[in-house]
Amino acid sequence: MRLKSVFMCLAMLAAPAAAAAPLPAPHQVEIPDGNVTLHAQLYRPDGDGPFPTVIALHGCGGLAGRSEQVAPRYRDWAEQLLMAGHAVLLPDSYGSRELGPQCRIREHQVQTRRARVADINAARQWLVQQKWVAKSRISLIGWGNGAAALLWAVRPQMSSRNVEPDFRSAVAFYPDCRTSFGLGWSARVPTLVLIGARDDVTSSSACHQMVDGAHGRSALAKIVVYPDAYHDFDRANLPLHAVAASDVDVAERGHIGTDADARKDAQKQVAEWLAR
């Protein structure tokens, strides 16, 4: 059954874009989150479910695009996940607090290890109350700052006894692993880290050390390092370039850009990991 599920996910992710139905507009949902109402965008397959569901965590640039509720990079992944049979919930940690991009703000107004983890837990608590959700198959995926929040959320110390079952799995794209490595990171759910060896926004070596250090005292932790890839390698049709001073929704230094081979393999890795 598991092998069949993997093949289904891979086949759907590999389907030509021209054959796929257009991605429907997301539904906005409101989630209680302490003193904040967490706004989130929801993509859901047709039917009654229950569906495996992914909580997708935006990076420091925020969830929305310049004129869209969901930026193209996240819409692209939502489309792939939806085609593979997953519902996708995208919490807007910044917009819910009336904040813009946080990439170049030295003192972040939304702390990764506190507010963003609280958002993750609120999203999970809301999902387990929905009849269309397969409650034992709620997973996490995050990019950059969202991936760093994910690393905090899956630590054994962050387990919430009030919401069961736990997350099924987690996927972190190019997180900043330096703090987690320094604190002896481990995970209570299977966690996959995907990063480029040439990433000069974050550190692939810190992520490698973090994952290696977790072995033997953690749930399964795996890292895939793509030799020629830079930050944002999974984004579609983004020419490699140095970050400009005017790009407030990306990091203030380094290079970003698509790596077609790494992007294709990452799609395969994610499909297999979520089908576990």
mmCIF file of C-alpha atoms in Angstrom:
data_model
loop_
_atom_site.group_PDB
_atom_site.id
_atom_site.type_symbol
_atom_site.label_atom_id
_atom_site.label_comp_id
_atom_site.label_asym_id
_atom_site.label_seq_id
_atom_site.Cartn_x
_atom_site.Cartn_y
_atom_site.Cartn_z
ATOM 1 C CA MET A 1 0.000 0.000 0.000
ATOM 2 C CA ARG A 2 2.812 2.398 0.894
ATOM 3 C CA LEU A 3 4.626 1.641 -2.394
ATOM 4 C CA LYS A 4 1.414 2.240 -4.342
ATOM 5 C CA SER A 5 0.983 5.579 -2.555
ATOM 6 C CA VAL A 6 4.524 6.631 -3.476
ATOM 7 C CA PHE A 7 3.974 5.772 -7.146
ATOM 8 C CA MET A 8 0.705 7.716 -7.190
ATOM 9 C CA CYS A 9 2.395 10.803 -5.743
ATOM 10 C CA LEU A 10 5.291 10.601 -8.191
ATOM 11 C CA ALA A 11 3.016 10.092 -11.172
ATOM 12 C CA MET A 12 0.891 13.076 -10.242
ATOM 13 C CA LEU A 13 3.887 15.327 -9.656
ATOM 14 C CA ALA A 14 5.323 14.303 -13.017
ATOM 15 C CA ALA A 15 2.104 14.945 -14.966
ATOM 16 C CA PRO A 16 2.451 17.639 -17.656
ATOM 17 C CA ALA A 17 1.234 21.039 -16.524
ATOM 18 C CA ALA A 18 -0.927 21.324 -19.629
ATOM 19 C CA ALA A 19 -2.904 18.243 -18.582
ATOM 20 C CA ALA A 20 -3.601 19.553 -15.098
ATOM 21 C CA ALA A 21 -6.717 21.475 -14.208
ATOM 22 C CA PRO A 22 -6.078 25.111 -13.228
ATOM 23 C CA LEU A 23 -5.386 25.558 -9.530
ATOM 24 C CA PRO A 24 -8.610 26.746 -7.887
ATOM 25 C CA ALA A 25 -8.605 29.901 -5.812
ATOM 26 C CA PRO A 26 -7.833 29.170 -2.158
ATOM 27 C CA HIS A 27 -10.381 29.538 0.608
ATOM 28 C CA GLN A 28 -9.463 31.938 3.397
ATOM 29 C CA VAL A 29 -9.953 30.528 6.878
ATOM 30 C CA GLU A 30 -9.688 32.219 10.252
ATOM 31 C CA ILE A 31 -7.954 30.302 13.044
ATOM 32 C CA PRO A 32 -7.969 31.309 16.739
ATOM 33 C CA ASP A 33 -4.367 31.764 17.895
ATOM 34 C CA GLY A 34 -4.152 33.302 21.351
ATOM 35 C CA ASN A 35 -4.562 37.063 20.977
ATOM 36 C CA VAL A 36 -4.268 36.828 17.185
ATOM 37 C CA THR A 37 -6.669 35.632 14.523
ATOM 38 C CA LEU A 38 -4.477 33.629 12.185
ATOM 39 C CA HIS A 39 -5.463 34.130 8.543
ATOM 40 C CA ALA A 40 -4.690 31.148 6.339
ATOM 41 C CA GLN A 41 -5.264 30.086 2.752
ATOM 42 C CA LEU A 42 -6.641 26.600 2.147
ATOM 43 C CA TYR A 43 -6.420 24.431 -0.956
ATOM 44 C CA ARG A 44 -8.514 21.291 -0.698
ATOM 45 C CA PRO A 45 -9.142 18.385 -3.102
ATOM 46 C CA ASP A 46 -12.659 17.740 -4.335
ATOM 47 C CA GLY A 47 -14.700 15.328 -2.251
ATOM 48 C CA ASP A 48 -15.347 14.625 1.402
ATOM 49 C CA GLY A 49 -11.959 13.158 2.346
ATOM 50 C CA PRO A 50 -10.432 12.441 4.699
ATOM 51 C CA PHE A 51 -7.335 13.892 3.028
ATOM 52 C CA PRO A 52 -3.695 13.914 4.103
ATOM 53 C CA THR A 53 -2.971 17.553 4.832
ATOM 54 C CA VAL A 54 0.159 19.686 4.692
ATOM 55 C CA ILE A 55 0.712 22.858 6.723
ATOM 56 C CA ALA A 56 2.939 24.989 4.458
ATOM 57 C CA LEU A 57 5.055 27.675 6.149
ATOM 58 C CA HIS A 58 6.167 30.737 4.191
ATOM 59 C CA GLY A 59 9.628 32.252 4.342
ATOM 60 C CA CYS A 60 10.719 35.682 5.554
ATOM 61 C CA GLY A 61 9.160 37.376 2.517
ATOM 62 C CA GLY A 62 5.659 36.460 3.676
ATOM 63 C CA LEU A 63 2.847 34.461 2.112
ATOM 64 C CA ALA A 64 1.276 36.928 -0.317
ATOM 65 C CA GLY A 65 2.662 37.990 -3.667
ATOM 66 C CA ARG A 66 2.583 41.523 -5.035
ATOM 67 C CA SER A 67 -0.978 41.083 -6.256
ATOM 68 C CA GLU A 68 -1.941 37.589 -5.090
ATOM 69 C CA GLN A 69 -3.085 36.069 -1.823
ATOM 70 C CA VAL A 70 -0.458 33.361 -2.270
ATOM 71 C CA ALA A 71 2.920 34.086 -3.866
ATOM 72 C CA PRO A 72 3.753 32.037 -6.986
ATOM 73 C CA ARG A 73 6.406 29.927 -5.231
ATOM 74 C CA TYR A 74 3.891 28.637 -2.675
ATOM 75 C CA ARG A 75 1.085 28.347 -5.209
ATOM 76 C CA ASP A 76 3.378 26.170 -7.319
ATOM 77 C CA TRP A 77 3.963 23.772 -4.431
ATOM 78 C CA ALA A 78 0.299 23.860 -3.415
ATOM 79 C CA GLU A 79 -0.622 22.789 -6.936
ATOM 80 C CA GLN A 80 1.806 19.876 -6.850
ATOM 81 C CA LEU A 81 0.611 18.730 -3.434
ATOM 82 C CA LEU A 82 -3.039 19.115 -4.399
ATOM 83 C CA MET A 83 -2.488 16.994 -7.507
ATOM 84 C CA ALA A 84 -0.994 14.312 -5.263
ATOM 85 C CA GLY A 85 -4.152 14.257 -3.136
ATOM 86 C CA HIS A 86 -3.108 16.497 -0.257
ATOM 87 C CA ALA A 87 -5.003 19.406 1.209
ATOM 88 C CA VAL A 88 -2.699 22.384 1.826
ATOM 89 C CA LEU A 89 -3.097 24.988 4.590
ATOM 90 C CA LEU A 90 -0.888 28.088 4.359
ATOM 91 C CA PRO A 91 -0.923 30.202 7.535
ATOM 92 C CA ASP A 92 -0.023 33.872 7.046
ATOM 93 C CA SER A 93 2.110 34.633 10.088
ATOM 94 C CA TYR A 94 2.977 38.181 8.982
ATOM 95 C CA GLY A 95 -0.212 39.381 7.319
ATOM 96 C CA SER A 96 -2.236 38.196 10.321
ATOM 97 C CA ARG A 97 -0.225 40.644 12.419
ATOM 98 C CA GLU A 98 -0.381 43.420 9.788
ATOM 99 C CA LEU A 99 3.321 43.053 9.028
ATOM 100 C CA GLY A 100 5.228 43.006 5.761
ATOM 101 C CA PRO A 101 8.380 41.054 4.855
ATOM 102 C CA GLN A 102 10.754 40.398 7.741
ATOM 103 C CA CYS A 103 13.860 39.451 5.746
ATOM 104 C CA ARG A 104 15.884 42.571 6.510
ATOM 105 C CA ILE A 105 14.568 43.467 9.946
ATOM 106 C CA ARG A 106 17.201 42.858 12.598
ATOM 107 C CA GLU A 107 14.696 42.423 15.428
ATOM 108 C CA HIS A 108 11.981 40.211 13.988
ATOM 109 C CA GLN A 109 8.524 41.151 15.198
ATOM 110 C CA VAL A 110 7.382 37.540 14.753
ATOM 111 C CA GLN A 111 9.797 35.263 16.582
ATOM 112 C CA THR A 112 10.502 31.965 14.836
ATOM 113 C CA ARG A 113 10.651 29.879 17.997
ATOM 114 C CA ARG A 114 7.606 31.469 19.646
ATOM 115 C CA ALA A 115 4.971 33.145 17.470
ATOM 116 C CA ARG A 116 5.549 30.993 14.409
ATOM 117 C CA VAL A 117 5.543 27.786 16.451
ATOM 118 C CA ALA A 118 2.319 28.985 18.094
ATOM 119 C CA ASP A 119 0.879 29.496 14.599
ATOM 120 C CA ILE A 120 1.869 25.946 13.650
ATOM 121 C CA ASN A 121 0.193 24.520 16.734
ATOM 122 C CA ALA A 122 -2.946 26.606 16.186
ATOM 123 C CA ALA A 123 -3.136 25.401 12.582
ATOM 124 C CA ARG A 124 -2.814 21.773 13.675
ATOM 125 C CA GLN A 125 -5.445 22.196 16.390
ATOM 126 C CA TRP A 126 -7.841 23.666 13.821
ATOM 127 C CA LEU A 127 -7.146 20.890 11.318
ATOM 128 C CA VAL A 128 -7.832 18.013 13.712
ATOM 129 C CA GLN A 129 -11.315 19.458 14.229
ATOM 130 C CA GLN A 130 -12.129 19.256 10.503
ATOM 131 C CA LYS A 131 -13.969 16.133 9.308
ATOM 132 C CA TRP A 132 -12.240 16.194 5.913
ATOM 133 C CA VAL A 133 -8.738 15.890 7.424
ATOM 134 C CA ALA A 134 -6.944 12.553 7.850
ATOM 135 C CA LYS A 135 -5.854 13.384 11.389
ATOM 136 C CA SER A 136 -2.979 10.888 11.448
ATOM 137 C CA ARG A 137 -1.514 12.336 8.236
ATOM 138 C CA ILE A 138 -0.922 16.026 8.989
ATOM 139 C CA SER A 139 2.579 17.034 7.871
ATOM 140 C CA LEU A 140 4.693 20.186 7.758
ATOM 141 C CA ILE A 141 6.654 21.795 4.948
ATOM 142 C CA GLY A 142 8.517 25.090 5.232
ATOM 143 C CA TRP A 143 10.924 27.377 3.392
ATOM 144 C CA GLY A 144 13.654 29.542 4.901
ATOM 145 C CA ASN A 145 12.249 31.217 8.012
ATOM 146 C CA GLY A 146 9.255 28.879 7.903
ATOM 147 C CA ALA A 147 11.610 25.900 7.765
ATOM 148 C CA ALA A 148 13.493 27.245 10.786
ATOM 149 C CA ALA A 149 10.175 27.479 12.665
ATOM 150 C CA LEU A 150 9.431 23.909 11.608
ATOM 151 C CA LEU A 151 12.712 22.741 13.168
ATOM 152 C CA TRP A 152 11.580 24.227 16.472
ATOM 153 C CA ALA A 153 8.077 22.782 16.184
ATOM 154 C CA VAL A 154 9.250 19.172 15.755
ATOM 155 C CA ARG A 155 11.637 19.171 18.711
ATOM 156 C CA PRO A 156 10.659 16.659 21.436
ATOM 157 C CA GLN A 157 10.376 19.498 23.956
ATOM 158 C CA MET A 158 7.667 21.163 21.849
ATOM 159 C CA SER A 159 5.253 18.224 21.844
ATOM 160 C CA SER A 160 1.681 19.201 22.705
ATOM 161 C CA ARG A 161 -0.259 16.604 24.667
ATOM 162 C CA ASN A 162 -3.476 18.499 23.986
ATOM 163 C CA VAL A 163 -3.519 17.656 20.273
ATOM 164 C CA GLU A 164 -3.212 14.080 19.069
ATOM 165 C CA PRO A 165 -2.012 12.466 16.903
ATOM 166 C CA ASP A 166 1.317 14.176 16.253
ATOM 167 C CA PHE A 167 2.573 15.400 12.902
ATOM 168 C CA ARG A 168 3.218 12.619 10.413
ATOM 169 C CA SER A 169 6.390 14.086 8.918
ATOM 170 C CA ALA A 170 8.180 17.342 8.117
ATOM 171 C CA VAL A 171 10.161 18.813 5.204
ATOM 172 C CA ALA A 172 12.450 21.841 5.636
ATOM 173 C CA PHE A 173 13.799 23.741 2.618
ATOM 174 C CA TYR A 174 17.067 25.620 3.281
ATOM 175 C CA PRO A 175 16.497 26.586 6.937
ATOM 176 C CA ASP A 176 19.003 28.504 9.037
ATOM 177 C CA CYS A 177 20.262 25.567 11.103
ATOM 178 C CA ARG A 178 22.932 27.352 13.128
ATOM 179 C CA THR A 179 20.882 27.939 16.276
ATOM 180 C CA SER A 180 19.253 24.503 16.184
ATOM 181 C CA PHE A 181 22.630 22.824 15.705
ATOM 182 C CA GLY A 182 24.112 24.770 18.602
ATOM 183 C CA LEU A 183 21.272 23.652 20.880
ATOM 184 C CA GLY A 184 21.615 19.959 20.025
ATOM 185 C CA TRP A 185 18.562 19.631 17.789
ATOM 186 C CA SER A 186 16.571 16.419 17.491
ATOM 187 C CA ALA A 187 13.106 15.644 16.137
ATOM 188 C CA ARG A 188 10.149 13.628 17.368
ATOM 189 C CA VAL A 189 8.761 13.119 13.836
ATOM 190 C CA PRO A 190 10.593 12.102 10.628
ATOM 191 C CA THR A 191 12.209 15.258 9.231
ATOM 192 C CA LEU A 192 13.788 15.871 5.820
ATOM 193 C CA VAL A 193 16.100 18.835 5.145
ATOM 194 C CA LEU A 194 16.720 19.946 1.535
ATOM 195 C CA ILE A 195 19.422 22.531 0.829
ATOM 196 C CA GLY A 196 21.967 23.559 -1.806
ATOM 197 C CA ALA A 197 25.693 23.158 -1.197
ATOM 198 C CA ARG A 198 26.260 26.633 -2.663
ATOM 199 C CA ASP A 199 23.618 28.296 -0.504
ATOM 200 C CA ASP A 200 25.219 31.542 0.679
ATOM 201 C CA VAL A 201 22.080 32.803 2.437
ATOM 202 C CA THR A 202 22.033 29.960 4.947
ATOM 203 C CA SER A 203 24.621 27.291 5.771
ATOM 204 C CA SER A 204 24.412 23.776 4.365
ATOM 205 C CA SER A 205 27.290 22.656 6.609
ATOM 206 C CA ALA A 206 25.390 23.744 9.738
ATOM 207 C CA CYS A 207 22.362 21.751 8.569
ATOM 208 C CA HIS A 208 24.550 18.719 7.876
ATOM 209 C CA GLN A 209 26.070 18.933 11.358
ATOM 210 C CA MET A 210 22.618 19.399 12.898
ATOM 211 C CA VAL A 211 21.188 16.293 11.221
ATOM 212 C CA ASP A 212 24.305 14.193 11.874
ATOM 213 C CA GLY A 213 24.218 15.203 15.532
ATOM 214 C CA ALA A 214 20.613 14.052 15.868
ATOM 215 C CA HIS A 215 21.292 10.469 14.786
ATOM 216 C CA GLY A 216 20.732 7.944 17.551
ATOM 217 C CA ARG A 217 18.587 10.231 19.709
ATOM 218 C CA SER A 218 15.919 11.382 17.294
ATOM 219 C CA ALA A 219 13.174 10.257 14.988
ATOM 220 C CA LEU A 220 14.440 9.704 11.458
ATOM 221 C CA ALA A 221 16.285 12.793 10.221
ATOM 222 C CA LYS A 222 17.664 12.999 6.677
ATOM 223 C CA ILE A 223 19.417 15.716 4.722
ATOM 224 C CA VAL A 224 19.824 16.033 0.947
ATOM 225 C CA VAL A 225 22.462 18.536 -0.196
ATOM 226 C CA TYR A 226 22.384 19.487 -3.885
ATOM 227 C CA PRO A 227 25.969 20.126 -5.081
ATOM 228 C CA ASP A 228 25.321 23.000 -7.508
ATOM 229 C CA ALA A 229 22.210 24.562 -5.983
ATOM 230 C CA TYR A 230 21.796 27.942 -4.306
ATOM 231 C CA HIS A 231 19.055 29.322 -2.066
ATOM 232 C CA ASP A 232 15.506 29.125 -3.484
ATOM 233 C CA PHE A 233 16.586 26.358 -5.873
ATOM 234 C CA ASP A 234 13.050 24.912 -5.929
ATOM 235 C CA ARG A 235 11.402 28.073 -7.256
ATOM 236 C CA ALA A 236 10.265 27.861 -10.865
ATOM 237 C CA ASN A 237 11.887 29.964 -13.600
ATOM 238 C CA LEU A 238 14.026 32.154 -11.340
ATOM 239 C CA PRO A 239 17.364 33.002 -13.013
ATOM 240 C CA LEU A 240 20.316 32.769 -10.654
ATOM 241 C CA HIS A 241 21.297 36.244 -9.459
ATOM 242 C CA ALA A 242 22.815 38.145 -6.585
ATOM 243 C CA VAL A 243 20.267 39.627 -4.226
ATOM 244 C CA ALA A 244 19.658 43.323 -4.912
ATOM 245 C CA ALA A 245 19.354 46.035 -2.283
ATOM 246 C CA SER A 246 15.793 46.706 -3.445
ATOM 247 C CA ASP A 247 14.635 43.097 -2.919
ATOM 248 C CA VAL A 248 13.107 43.582 0.531
ATOM 249 C CA ASP A 249 11.284 40.249 0.421
ATOM 250 C CA VAL A 250 14.495 38.185 0.273
ATOM 251 C CA ALA A 251 17.638 38.009 2.397
ATOM 252 C CA GLU A 252 19.990 40.978 2.286
ATOM 253 C CA ARG A 253 22.926 39.024 0.867
ATOM 254 C CA GLY A 254 23.780 35.997 -1.239
ATOM 255 C CA HIS A 255 22.389 34.454 -4.402
ATOM 256 C CA ILE A 256 19.027 32.926 -5.258
ATOM 257 C CA GLY A 257 17.816 31.028 -8.278
ATOM 258 C CA THR A 258 16.311 27.895 -9.757
ATOM 259 C CA ASP A 259 18.324 24.717 -10.140
ATOM 260 C CA ALA A 260 16.249 22.547 -12.474
ATOM 261 C CA ASP A 261 17.830 19.234 -11.471
ATOM 262 C CA ALA A 262 17.606 19.965 -7.752
ATOM 263 C CA ARG A 263 14.024 21.192 -8.136
ATOM 264 C CA LYS A 264 13.011 17.989 -9.918
ATOM 265 C CA ASP A 265 14.683 15.765 -7.341
ATOM 266 C CA ALA A 266 13.206 17.777 -4.460
ATOM 267 C CA GLN A 267 9.726 17.198 -5.871
ATOM 268 C CA LYS A 268 10.460 13.459 -5.864
ATOM 269 C CA GLN A 269 11.928 13.561 -2.347
ATOM 270 C CA VAL A 270 8.914 15.437 -0.974
ATOM 271 C CA ALA A 271 6.441 13.055 -2.616
ATOM 272 C CA GLU A 272 8.187 10.023 -1.145
ATOM 273 C CA TRP A 273 8.593 11.585 2.301
ATOM 274 C CA LEU A 274 4.945 12.599 2.599
ATOM 275 C CA ALA A 275 3.822 9.150 1.417
ATOM 276 C CA ARG A 276 5.639 7.425 4.296
#
